[in-house]
């Protein structure tokens, strides 16, 4: 199982939100590139980045500079979500050296565009499906649609064979240190053959072990790493024993 330590960016700093609430922010570092190096030195083979400002339509030069600094400092594949809504943003972000981009709201609202973008950038785009009570949430989690998350996954697969992954986040668990929503994750995995990356709620080594033993493709870990309830070196040994 792949592990992706998360680095969430707001105003150029490393932060974590609780349940996507911008008013419930904890700052964990002023130097994102140093944070990236820290996780790589601890065993990270890949990193998950989120531009929280761009996710709600407020892109900043501070975050763009931080993203470039992370890519240059890390030396491992980095994927980014937040504000990827058009062909121009895809081109400019991939030009920064990012391995993969995650499209959230636009995948739901403009599925034809997303499918065409996947076809034009094979293996470079993933769908970020964020769910609240099983329904897709959009616009930086500020809105909840009437579309079931599993229905969106199936629809995207019908439209394109070039989608690289689904990053599936249960908003109720994100940043809450309460464990992953395994039932919802299994429903998503059963709904599609697209690789599913679990995000939200991974809190303990036992969570990592459970996901790895059940065949989960990959998991993103955020607050648990920053608060020390998961040691990345130990988690990597469990998730990637042959690495």
PDB file of C-alpha atoms in Angstrom:
ATOM      1  CA  UNK A   1       0.000   0.000   0.000  1.00  0.00           C
ATOM      2  CA  UNK A   2       1.321   3.412  -0.922  1.00  0.00           C
ATOM      3  CA  UNK A   3       1.473   6.073   1.802  1.00  0.00           C
ATOM      4  CA  UNK A   4       1.170   9.763   0.944  1.00  0.00           C
ATOM      5  CA  UNK A   5       1.992  12.220   3.767  1.00  0.00           C
ATOM      6  CA  UNK A   6      -0.167  15.311   3.322  1.00  0.00           C
ATOM      7  CA  UNK A   7       1.044  18.887   3.185  1.00  0.00           C
ATOM      8  CA  UNK A   8      -1.878  21.317   3.162  1.00  0.00           C
ATOM      9  CA  UNK A   9      -1.017  24.871   2.171  1.00  0.00           C
ATOM     10  CA  UNK A  10      -2.710  28.107   3.184  1.00  0.00           C
ATOM     11  CA  UNK A  11      -1.066  31.503   2.758  1.00  0.00           C
ATOM     12  CA  UNK A  12       2.213  29.687   2.085  1.00  0.00           C
ATOM     13  CA  UNK A  13       2.184  27.803   5.391  1.00  0.00           C
ATOM     14  CA  UNK A  14       1.617  24.156   6.337  1.00  0.00           C
ATOM     15  CA  UNK A  15      -1.757  23.810   8.044  1.00  0.00           C
ATOM     16  CA  UNK A  16      -4.473  21.271   8.808  1.00  0.00           C
ATOM     17  CA  UNK A  17      -8.193  21.904   8.886  1.00  0.00           C
ATOM     18  CA  UNK A  18     -10.845  19.972  10.787  1.00  0.00           C
ATOM     19  CA  UNK A  19     -13.578  18.660   8.478  1.00  0.00           C
ATOM     20  CA  UNK A  20     -12.524  21.156   5.826  1.00  0.00           C
ATOM     21  CA  UNK A  21     -13.502  24.101   8.017  1.00  0.00           C
ATOM     22  CA  UNK A  22     -11.275  27.084   7.256  1.00  0.00           C
ATOM     23  CA  UNK A  23     -12.078  28.532  10.683  1.00  0.00           C
ATOM     24  CA  UNK A  24     -10.683  25.413  12.412  1.00  0.00           C
ATOM     25  CA  UNK A  25      -7.090  25.677  11.257  1.00  0.00           C
ATOM     26  CA  UNK A  26      -3.901  24.543  12.948  1.00  0.00           C
ATOM     27  CA  UNK A  27      -0.565  25.820  11.625  1.00  0.00           C
ATOM     28  CA  UNK A  28       2.131  23.146  11.665  1.00  0.00           C
ATOM     29  CA  UNK A  29       4.972  24.905   9.862  1.00  0.00           C
ATOM     30  CA  UNK A  30       6.083  28.097   8.175  1.00  0.00           C
ATOM     31  CA  UNK A  31       8.448  26.353   5.703  1.00  0.00           C
ATOM     32  CA  UNK A  32       6.664  23.848   3.434  1.00  0.00           C
ATOM     33  CA  UNK A  33       9.869  22.789   1.666  1.00  0.00           C
ATOM     34  CA  UNK A  34      11.467  21.921   5.008  1.00  0.00           C
ATOM     35  CA  UNK A  35       8.353  19.924   5.910  1.00  0.00           C
ATOM     36  CA  UNK A  36       8.618  18.027   2.636  1.00  0.00           C
ATOM     37  CA  UNK A  37      12.261  17.182   3.298  1.00  0.00           C
ATOM     38  CA  UNK A  38      11.328  16.052   6.804  1.00  0.00           C
ATOM     39  CA  UNK A  39       8.775  13.524   5.530  1.00  0.00           C
ATOM     40  CA  UNK A  40      11.079  12.245   2.800  1.00  0.00           C
ATOM     41  CA  UNK A  41      13.887  11.758   5.323  1.00  0.00           C
ATOM     42  CA  UNK A  42      11.393   9.843   7.484  1.00  0.00           C
ATOM     43  CA  UNK A  43      10.659   7.468   4.615  1.00  0.00           C
ATOM     44  CA  UNK A  44       8.026   9.098   2.413  1.00  0.00           C
ATOM     45  CA  UNK A  45       8.250   7.920  -1.189  1.00  0.00           C
ATOM     46  CA  UNK A  46       5.563  10.322  -2.394  1.00  0.00           C
ATOM     47  CA  UNK A  47       3.729  13.424  -1.106  1.00  0.00           C
ATOM     48  CA  UNK A  48       0.151  14.678  -1.267  1.00  0.00           C
ATOM     49  CA  UNK A  49      -0.220  18.473  -1.515  1.00  0.00           C
ATOM     50  CA  UNK A  50      -3.378  20.538  -1.160  1.00  0.00           C
ATOM     51  CA  UNK A  51      -3.699  24.206  -2.124  1.00  0.00           C
ATOM     52  CA  UNK A  52      -6.454  25.228   0.284  1.00  0.00           C
ATOM     53  CA  UNK A  53      -6.620  28.795  -0.982  1.00  0.00           C
ATOM     54  CA  UNK A  54      -7.035  27.759  -4.615  1.00  0.00           C
ATOM     55  CA  UNK A  55      -9.630  25.171  -3.578  1.00  0.00           C
ATOM     56  CA  UNK A  56     -12.036  27.935  -2.702  1.00  0.00           C
ATOM     57  CA  UNK A  57     -11.125  30.168  -5.610  1.00  0.00           C
ATOM     58  CA  UNK A  58      -8.435  32.272  -3.959  1.00  0.00           C
ATOM     59  CA  UNK A  59      -5.121  31.183  -5.546  1.00  0.00           C
ATOM     60  CA  UNK A  60      -2.062  32.909  -4.139  1.00  0.00           C
ATOM     61  CA  UNK A  61       1.507  33.509  -5.211  1.00  0.00           C
ATOM     62  CA  UNK A  62       2.579  32.327  -1.745  1.00  0.00           C
ATOM     63  CA  UNK A  63       1.126  28.868  -2.270  1.00  0.00           C
ATOM     64  CA  UNK A  64       2.421  28.602  -5.838  1.00  0.00           C
ATOM     65  CA  UNK A  65       5.936  29.408  -4.617  1.00  0.00           C
ATOM     66  CA  UNK A  66       5.555  26.862  -1.813  1.00  0.00           C
ATOM     67  CA  UNK A  67       4.446  24.162  -4.258  1.00  0.00           C
ATOM     68  CA  UNK A  68       7.463  24.744  -6.482  1.00  0.00           C
ATOM     69  CA  UNK A  69       9.784  24.742  -3.460  1.00  0.00           C
ATOM     70  CA  UNK A  70       8.327  21.439  -2.254  1.00  0.00           C
ATOM     71  CA  UNK A  71       8.715  19.756  -5.644  1.00  0.00           C
ATOM     72  CA  UNK A  72      12.306  20.921  -5.916  1.00  0.00           C
ATOM     73  CA  UNK A  73      13.175  19.950  -2.340  1.00  0.00           C
ATOM     74  CA  UNK A  74      11.381  16.610  -2.085  1.00  0.00           C
ATOM     75  CA  UNK A  75      12.826  14.607  -4.964  1.00  0.00           C
ATOM     76  CA  UNK A  76       9.832  12.222  -4.830  1.00  0.00           C
ATOM     77  CA  UNK A  77       6.561  12.201  -6.809  1.00  0.00           C
ATOM     78  CA  UNK A  78       4.111  14.844  -5.618  1.00  0.00           C
ATOM     79  CA  UNK A  79       0.416  15.078  -6.363  1.00  0.00           C
ATOM     80  CA  UNK A  80      -1.620  18.251  -5.858  1.00  0.00           C
ATOM     81  CA  UNK A  81      -5.271  19.017  -5.324  1.00  0.00           C
ATOM     82  CA  UNK A  82      -7.051  22.329  -5.001  1.00  0.00           C
ATOM     83  CA  UNK A  83      -8.116  24.747  -7.719  1.00  0.00           C
ATOM     84  CA  UNK A  84      -7.464  22.482 -10.710  1.00  0.00           C
ATOM     85  CA  UNK A  85     -10.409  23.605 -12.816  1.00  0.00           C
ATOM     86  CA  UNK A  86      -9.273  24.254 -16.399  1.00  0.00           C
ATOM     87  CA  UNK A  87      -6.715  23.361 -19.059  1.00  0.00           C
ATOM     88  CA  UNK A  88      -4.566  26.349 -18.197  1.00  0.00           C
ATOM     89  CA  UNK A  89      -4.179  25.376 -14.550  1.00  0.00           C
ATOM     90  CA  UNK A  90      -3.364  21.811 -15.573  1.00  0.00           C
ATOM     91  CA  UNK A  91      -0.596  22.960 -17.915  1.00  0.00           C
ATOM     92  CA  UNK A  92       0.914  25.449 -15.469  1.00  0.00           C
ATOM     93  CA  UNK A  93       0.864  23.041 -12.519  1.00  0.00           C
ATOM     94  CA  UNK A  94       2.301  20.108 -14.436  1.00  0.00           C
ATOM     95  CA  UNK A  95       5.049  22.453 -15.612  1.00  0.00           C
ATOM     96  CA  UNK A  96       6.051  22.848 -11.957  1.00  0.00           C
ATOM     97  CA  UNK A  97       7.085  19.197 -11.968  1.00  0.00           C
ATOM     98  CA  UNK A  98       4.077  17.716 -10.192  1.00  0.00           C
ATOM     99  CA  UNK A  99       3.513  14.035 -10.900  1.00  0.00           C
ATOM    100  CA  UNK A 100      -0.281  14.138 -10.762  1.00  0.00           C
ATOM    101  CA  UNK A 101      -3.109  16.623 -10.299  1.00  0.00           C
ATOM    102  CA  UNK A 102      -6.374  16.027  -8.474  1.00  0.00           C
ATOM    103  CA  UNK A 103      -9.542  17.507  -9.923  1.00  0.00           C
ATOM    104  CA  UNK A 104     -12.401  17.880  -7.461  1.00  0.00           C
ATOM    105  CA  UNK A 105     -15.438  20.074  -8.071  1.00  0.00           C
ATOM    106  CA  UNK A 106     -14.891  20.351 -11.825  1.00  0.00           C
ATOM    107  CA  UNK A 107     -15.013  16.563 -12.243  1.00  0.00           C
ATOM    108  CA  UNK A 108     -18.572  16.598 -10.932  1.00  0.00           C
ATOM    109  CA  UNK A 109     -19.753  19.810 -12.557  1.00  0.00           C
ATOM    110  CA  UNK A 110     -18.027  19.390 -15.951  1.00  0.00           C
ATOM    111  CA  UNK A 111     -17.492  15.645 -16.446  1.00  0.00           C
ATOM    112  CA  UNK A 112     -17.046  15.895 -20.219  1.00  0.00           C
ATOM    113  CA  UNK A 113     -14.253  18.421 -19.789  1.00  0.00           C
ATOM    114  CA  UNK A 114     -12.621  16.260 -17.126  1.00  0.00           C
ATOM    115  CA  UNK A 115     -12.762  13.158 -19.323  1.00  0.00           C
ATOM    116  CA  UNK A 116     -11.202  15.061 -22.231  1.00  0.00           C
ATOM    117  CA  UNK A 117      -8.505  16.435 -19.910  1.00  0.00           C
ATOM    118  CA  UNK A 118      -7.710  12.898 -18.714  1.00  0.00           C
ATOM    119  CA  UNK A 119      -7.431  11.706 -22.298  1.00  0.00           C
ATOM    120  CA  UNK A 120      -5.120  14.619 -23.129  1.00  0.00           C
ATOM    121  CA  UNK A 121      -2.946  13.975 -20.049  1.00  0.00           C
ATOM    122  CA  UNK A 122      -2.814  10.173 -19.652  1.00  0.00           C
ATOM    123  CA  UNK A 123      -2.099   9.081 -16.103  1.00  0.00           C
ATOM    124  CA  UNK A 124      -1.670  12.653 -14.885  1.00  0.00           C
ATOM    125  CA  UNK A 125      -5.134  13.391 -13.518  1.00  0.00           C
ATOM    126  CA  UNK A 126      -7.039  11.886 -10.609  1.00  0.00           C
ATOM    127  CA  UNK A 127     -10.527  12.637  -9.348  1.00  0.00           C
ATOM    128  CA  UNK A 128     -10.824  13.978  -5.834  1.00  0.00           C
ATOM    129  CA  UNK A 129     -14.167  12.702  -4.592  1.00  0.00           C
ATOM    130  CA  UNK A 130     -14.989  14.205  -1.229  1.00  0.00           C
ATOM    131  CA  UNK A 131     -18.125  12.912   0.439  1.00  0.00           C
ATOM    132  CA  UNK A 132     -20.387  14.107   3.218  1.00  0.00           C
ATOM    133  CA  UNK A 133     -22.835  11.364   4.232  1.00  0.00           C
ATOM    134  CA  UNK A 134     -22.076   9.592   0.972  1.00  0.00           C
ATOM    135  CA  UNK A 135     -22.839  12.620  -1.220  1.00  0.00           C
ATOM    136  CA  UNK A 136     -20.207  14.513  -3.216  1.00  0.00           C
ATOM    137  CA  UNK A 137     -19.080  17.784  -1.612  1.00  0.00           C
ATOM    138  CA  UNK A 138     -17.697  20.574  -3.781  1.00  0.00           C
ATOM    139  CA  UNK A 139     -16.128  24.025  -3.708  1.00  0.00           C
ATOM    140  CA  UNK A 140     -13.627  23.391  -0.960  1.00  0.00           C
ATOM    141  CA  UNK A 141     -16.248  21.298   0.889  1.00  0.00           C
ATOM    142  CA  UNK A 142     -18.462  24.355   1.245  1.00  0.00           C
ATOM    143  CA  UNK A 143     -21.310  22.806  -0.775  1.00  0.00           C
ATOM    144  CA  UNK A 144     -22.864  19.334  -0.812  1.00  0.00           C
ATOM    145  CA  UNK A 145     -24.368  17.979  -4.046  1.00  0.00           C
ATOM    146  CA  UNK A 146     -27.158  15.459  -4.574  1.00  0.00           C
ATOM    147  CA  UNK A 147     -24.817  13.046  -6.374  1.00  0.00           C
ATOM    148  CA  UNK A 148     -23.723   9.866  -4.554  1.00  0.00           C
ATOM    149  CA  UNK A 149     -19.934   9.511  -4.520  1.00  0.00           C
ATOM    150  CA  UNK A 150     -20.079   5.995  -5.964  1.00  0.00           C
ATOM    151  CA  UNK A 151     -22.289   7.174  -8.833  1.00  0.00           C
ATOM    152  CA  UNK A 152     -19.757   9.855  -9.758  1.00  0.00           C
ATOM    153  CA  UNK A 153     -16.932   7.290  -9.749  1.00  0.00           C
ATOM    154  CA  UNK A 154     -18.816   4.966 -12.083  1.00  0.00           C
ATOM    155  CA  UNK A 155     -19.746   7.829 -14.400  1.00  0.00           C
ATOM    156  CA  UNK A 156     -16.155   9.042 -14.667  1.00  0.00           C
ATOM    157  CA  UNK A 157     -14.937   5.557 -15.533  1.00  0.00           C
ATOM    158  CA  UNK A 158     -17.529   5.292 -18.294  1.00  0.00           C
ATOM    159  CA  UNK A 159     -16.262   8.535 -19.771  1.00  0.00           C
ATOM    160  CA  UNK A 160     -12.499   7.865 -19.752  1.00  0.00           C
ATOM    161  CA  UNK A 161      -9.969   5.083 -19.335  1.00  0.00           C
ATOM    162  CA  UNK A 162      -7.130   7.512 -18.564  1.00  0.00           C
ATOM    163  CA  UNK A 163      -8.151   8.596 -15.062  1.00  0.00           C
ATOM    164  CA  UNK A 164      -5.272   7.546 -12.801  1.00  0.00           C
ATOM    165  CA  UNK A 165      -6.934   7.299  -9.380  1.00  0.00           C
ATOM    166  CA  UNK A 166      -9.706   8.424  -7.073  1.00  0.00           C
ATOM    167  CA  UNK A 167      -8.729  10.219  -3.894  1.00  0.00           C
ATOM    168  CA  UNK A 168     -11.700   9.475  -1.675  1.00  0.00           C
ATOM    169  CA  UNK A 169     -12.172  11.641   1.415  1.00  0.00           C
ATOM    170  CA  UNK A 170     -14.837  11.196   4.062  1.00  0.00           C
ATOM    171  CA  UNK A 171     -15.221  14.754   5.306  1.00  0.00           C
ATOM    172  CA  UNK A 172     -16.666  13.702   8.655  1.00  0.00           C
ATOM    173  CA  UNK A 173     -13.402  11.891   9.436  1.00  0.00           C
ATOM    174  CA  UNK A 174     -10.923  14.358   7.945  1.00  0.00           C
ATOM    175  CA  UNK A 175      -8.685  15.928  10.559  1.00  0.00           C
ATOM    176  CA  UNK A 176     -10.772  14.467  13.385  1.00  0.00           C
ATOM    177  CA  UNK A 177      -8.378  11.665  14.435  1.00  0.00           C
ATOM    178  CA  UNK A 178     -11.299   9.219  14.504  1.00  0.00           C
ATOM    179  CA  UNK A 179     -10.184   6.461  12.130  1.00  0.00           C
ATOM    180  CA  UNK A 180     -11.083   5.951   8.450  1.00  0.00           C
ATOM    181  CA  UNK A 181     -14.620   5.223   7.264  1.00  0.00           C
ATOM    182  CA  UNK A 182     -13.882   1.692   6.121  1.00  0.00           C
ATOM    183  CA  UNK A 183     -17.438   0.908   5.068  1.00  0.00           C
ATOM    184  CA  UNK A 184     -17.605   3.915   2.739  1.00  0.00           C
ATOM    185  CA  UNK A 185     -14.154   3.107   1.383  1.00  0.00           C
ATOM    186  CA  UNK A 186     -15.157  -0.464   0.578  1.00  0.00           C
ATOM    187  CA  UNK A 187     -18.308   0.765  -1.167  1.00  0.00           C
ATOM    188  CA  UNK A 188     -16.184   3.030  -3.352  1.00  0.00           C
ATOM    189  CA  UNK A 189     -13.705   0.266  -4.154  1.00  0.00           C
ATOM    190  CA  UNK A 190     -16.596  -2.032  -5.108  1.00  0.00           C
ATOM    191  CA  UNK A 191     -18.131   0.608  -7.363  1.00  0.00           C
ATOM    192  CA  UNK A 192     -15.156   1.032  -9.702  1.00  0.00           C
ATOM    193  CA  UNK A 193     -11.934  -0.521 -10.932  1.00  0.00           C
ATOM    194  CA  UNK A 194     -10.124   2.828 -10.637  1.00  0.00           C
ATOM    195  CA  UNK A 195      -7.452   2.687  -7.899  1.00  0.00           C
ATOM    196  CA  UNK A 196      -8.878   4.279  -4.740  1.00  0.00           C
ATOM    197  CA  UNK A 197      -6.679   6.274  -2.365  1.00  0.00           C
ATOM    198  CA  UNK A 198      -8.118   6.529   1.142  1.00  0.00           C
ATOM    199  CA  UNK A 199      -8.044   9.988   2.715  1.00  0.00           C
ATOM    200  CA  UNK A 200      -9.366  11.204   6.033  1.00  0.00           C
ATOM    201  CA  UNK A 201      -9.252   9.775   9.516  1.00  0.00           C
ATOM    202  CA  UNK A 202      -6.158   7.546   9.370  1.00  0.00           C
ATOM    203  CA  UNK A 203      -5.058   8.007  12.974  1.00  0.00           C
ATOM    204  CA  UNK A 204      -3.115   5.011  14.319  1.00  0.00           C
ATOM    205  CA  UNK A 205      -0.698   2.323  13.204  1.00  0.00           C
ATOM    206  CA  UNK A 206      -3.593  -0.113  13.556  1.00  0.00           C
ATOM    207  CA  UNK A 207      -5.520   1.929  10.965  1.00  0.00           C
ATOM    208  CA  UNK A 208      -2.563   1.655   8.590  1.00  0.00           C
ATOM    209  CA  UNK A 209      -2.259  -2.080   9.222  1.00  0.00           C
ATOM    210  CA  UNK A 210      -5.984  -2.643   8.692  1.00  0.00           C
ATOM    211  CA  UNK A 211      -6.015  -0.783   5.388  1.00  0.00           C
ATOM    212  CA  UNK A 212      -2.851  -2.499   4.163  1.00  0.00           C
ATOM    213  CA  UNK A 213      -4.061  -5.987   5.092  1.00  0.00           C
ATOM    214  CA  UNK A 214      -7.413  -5.393   3.411  1.00  0.00           C
ATOM    215  CA  UNK A 215      -5.751  -4.549   0.107  1.00  0.00           C
ATOM    216  CA  UNK A 216      -6.216  -0.788   0.024  1.00  0.00           C
ATOM    217  CA  UNK A 217      -4.249   0.688  -2.871  1.00  0.00           C
ATOM    218  CA  UNK A 218      -2.977   3.770  -1.030  1.00  0.00           C
ATOM    219  CA  UNK A 219      -3.672   6.025   1.946  1.00  0.00           C
ATOM    220  CA  UNK A 220      -3.063   9.687   2.677  1.00  0.00           C
ATOM    221  CA  UNK A 221      -2.054  10.575   6.230  1.00  0.00           C
ATOM    222  CA  UNK A 222      -2.257  14.104   7.568  1.00  0.00           C
ATOM    223  CA  UNK A 223      -2.898  15.279  11.121  1.00  0.00           C
ATOM    224  CA  UNK A 224      -1.818  11.950  12.669  1.00  0.00           C
ATOM    225  CA  UNK A 225       1.724  12.497  11.387  1.00  0.00           C
ATOM    226  CA  UNK A 226       1.852  16.079  12.606  1.00  0.00           C
ATOM    227  CA  UNK A 227       0.517  15.220  16.053  1.00  0.00           C
ATOM    228  CA  UNK A 228       2.688  12.126  16.382  1.00  0.00           C
ATOM    229  CA  UNK A 229       0.050   9.418  16.697  1.00  0.00           C
ATOM    230  CA  UNK A 230       1.604   7.697  13.665  1.00  0.00           C
ATOM    231  CA  UNK A 231       5.342   7.295  13.117  1.00  0.00           C
ATOM    232  CA  UNK A 232       5.969   7.462   9.386  1.00  0.00           C
ATOM    233  CA  UNK A 233       8.924   5.056   9.417  1.00  0.00           C
ATOM    234  CA  UNK A 234       6.882   2.412  11.220  1.00  0.00           C
ATOM    235  CA  UNK A 235       3.857   3.011   9.019  1.00  0.00           C
ATOM    236  CA  UNK A 236       5.956   2.679   5.861  1.00  0.00           C
ATOM    237  CA  UNK A 237       7.367  -0.641   7.031  1.00  0.00           C
ATOM    238  CA  UNK A 238       3.824  -1.932   7.514  1.00  0.00           C
ATOM    239  CA  UNK A 239       2.388  -0.503   4.318  1.00  0.00           C
ATOM    240  CA  UNK A 240       5.346  -1.190   2.018  1.00  0.00           C
ATOM    241  CA  UNK A 241       7.164  -4.206   3.540  1.00  0.00           C
ATOM    242  CA  UNK A 242       8.947  -5.063   0.290  1.00  0.00           C
ATOM    243  CA  UNK A 243      10.051  -1.492  -0.431  1.00  0.00           C
TER     244      UNK A 243
END
